[in-house]
Amino acid sequence: MTRTIIAQTTGGPDVLQLGEAAELVAGPGELLVETAAVGVNFVETYQRSGLYTVPFPFTPGEEASGRVLAVGEGVAGFAVGDLVTTSEARATYAERFLVDAARAVSVPAGIDAETAAAIPLQGLTAHYLATSAAQPQPGETVLVHAGAGGVGLLLTQLLTARGVRVITTASTPEKHALSREAGAAEVLPYAGFAEAVRDLTDGAGVSVVYDGVGRDTFDDSLRALRVRGTLVLFGAASGPVPPFDLQRLNAGGSLSVTRPSLGHFLQSSEERAWRYGELFAAIAAGQLQLRIGARFPLEEAAAAHRALEGRATTGKVILLP
Ligand code: NDP
């Protein structure tokens, strides 16, 4: 049997209970992986709470690293014992998981298993936000909310490496310091951030706002944009944004809003390889630091969710089986 987290129903963190599942077998095209570290992500809190619909009983988890235990029929390029990582598996809150081999990558030498589990989901997200969902140019100023969070720290580093000036928001002095270390030129409290951004940009506003906070920040994020600016709404940590009147985009200065998802920016093996390649290269060059802010044993998955939802975390949260 395999130790695994199972939720029988939607609810608070305590629905995440340790249980046992039947042994997994690698089917054609799949890898069976012995989990080394599990990446915890906000999406799993949305699934657990019922904001996103998933079938129950439910084992959360899309991201994890580990050693290959078995290689399914027809798989090329992987061998038993390889260290792999992915953000596109299912049910990774477990001692073992299955992944489509086309959606797993080999971890380059020099990257340990915990770091490997911390890279894919937030790293690929930061990469597509910086390069594809919007394309801020060197010298432009952008705003990144939750600058000390998992995505926030990585996005700030990727943008500043491209010559973009980054302003962030964060809630505590510790988070302000971490965001500055990641390269933020200015770190703001949430209260009054739209006015503060205008003051810092000679009244103009920023060209892009990256907003993963959602309901609590959305209105002021629009107000922080310059004429023809873009709001990239990529999450809902504070709750989903209610329906809104498109005319406000006109009144705000011909603004754009986009609501992207990582899956739409991993549309081919080439696109996946490009994004992973740039992340691994940036790590190898010392340009991208991964911060693991909290580690929990697998059986304490509920505590990991409480910490994430309670704004008590910085950087990446991982589970260790
Ligand atoms: P974070 O580590 O950034 O954690 C969320 C942070 O949001 C908190 O630490 C907190 O930082 C801030 N926050 C502000 N208000 C609240 C609130 N009411 N409740 C909880 N947190 C709040 O998480 P991730 O890096 O994993 O994810 C960030 C966002 O990105 C999430 O919304 C997630 O869903 C989204 N996401 C979207 C993807 C996509 O492709 N669309 C892919 C991956 C993630 P502070 O205390 O400083 O305010």
CSV table of N, CA and C in Angstrom, one decimal, residues 147-148 153 168-184 186-188 291 314:
chain,number,residue,atom,x,y,z
A,147,GLY,N,4.8,40.0,-3.1
A,147,GLY,CA,6.2,39.9,-3.6
A,147,GLY,C,7.1,38.9,-2.9
A,148,ALA,N,6.7,38.4,-1.7
A,148,ALA,CA,7.5,37.5,-1.0
A,148,ALA,C,6.9,36.1,-1.1
A,153,LEU,N,8.5,35.9,-5.5
A,153,LEU,CA,9.9,36.0,-5.4
A,153,LEU,C,10.6,35.6,-6.7
A,168,THR,N,6.7,45.9,-5.5
A,168,THR,CA,5.9,44.8,-5.0
A,168,THR,C,5.0,45.3,-3.8
A,169,THR,N,4.1,44.5,-3.5
A,169,THR,CA,3.4,44.6,-2.2
A,169,THR,C,3.7,43.4,-1.3
A,170,ALA,N,3.6,43.5,0.0
A,170,ALA,CA,3.8,42.4,0.9
A,170,ALA,C,3.3,42.9,2.2
A,171,SER,N,3.0,41.9,3.1
A,171,SER,CA,2.2,42.3,4.3
A,171,SER,C,3.0,42.5,5.6
A,172,THR,N,4.2,41.9,5.7
A,172,THR,CA,4.9,42.0,7.0
A,172,THR,C,6.4,42.5,6.7
A,173,PRO,N,7.0,43.0,7.8
A,173,PRO,CA,8.4,43.5,7.6
A,173,PRO,C,9.3,42.4,7.1
A,174,GLU,N,9.1,41.2,7.5
A,174,GLU,CA,10.0,40.1,7.1
A,174,GLU,C,9.8,39.9,5.5
A,175,LYS,N,8.5,39.9,5.1
A,175,LYS,CA,8.2,39.7,3.7
A,175,LYS,C,8.7,40.9,2.9
A,176,HIS,N,8.7,42.1,3.4
A,176,HIS,CA,9.3,43.3,2.7
A,176,HIS,C,10.7,43.0,2.5
A,177,ALA,N,11.4,42.6,3.5
A,177,ALA,CA,12.9,42.4,3.4
A,177,ALA,C,13.2,41.3,2.3
A,178,LEU,N,12.4,40.2,2.3
A,178,LEU,CA,12.7,39.1,1.4
A,178,LEU,C,12.4,39.6,-0.1
A,179,SER,N,11.4,40.4,-0.2
A,179,SER,CA,11.0,40.9,-1.6
A,179,SER,C,12.1,41.8,-2.1
A,180,ARG,N,12.7,42.7,-1.2
A,180,ARG,CA,13.8,43.5,-1.6
A,180,ARG,C,15.0,42.7,-2.0
A,181,GLU,N,15.3,41.7,-1.2
A,181,GLU,CA,16.4,40.8,-1.6
A,181,GLU,C,16.3,40.2,-2.9
A,182,ALA,N,15.0,39.9,-3.3
A,182,ALA,CA,14.8,39.3,-4.6
A,182,ALA,C,14.9,40.4,-5.8
A,183,GLY,N,15.0,41.6,-5.4
A,183,GLY,CA,15.3,42.6,-6.4
A,183,GLY,C,14.3,43.7,-6.5
A,184,ALA,N,13.2,43.7,-5.7
A,184,ALA,CA,12.2,44.8,-5.8
A,184,ALA,C,12.8,46.1,-5.5
A,186,GLU,N,11.0,48.8,-4.8
A,186,GLU,CA,10.2,49.4,-3.8
A,186,GLU,C,9.2,48.3,-3.3
A,187,VAL,N,9.0,48.2,-2.0
A,187,VAL,CA,8.0,47.3,-1.5
A,187,VAL,C,7.0,48.1,-0.7
A,188,LEU,N,5.7,47.9,-1.0
A,188,LEU,CA,4.6,48.7,-0.5
A,188,LEU,C,3.7,47.8,0.4
A,291,ARG,N,13.6,29.8,-2.8
A,291,ARG,CA,13.5,29.8,-1.4
A,291,ARG,C,12.4,28.8,-0.9
A,314,THR,N,6.4,32.1,3.1
A,314,THR,CA,7.2,32.8,2.1
A,314,THR,C,7.8,31.8,1.2
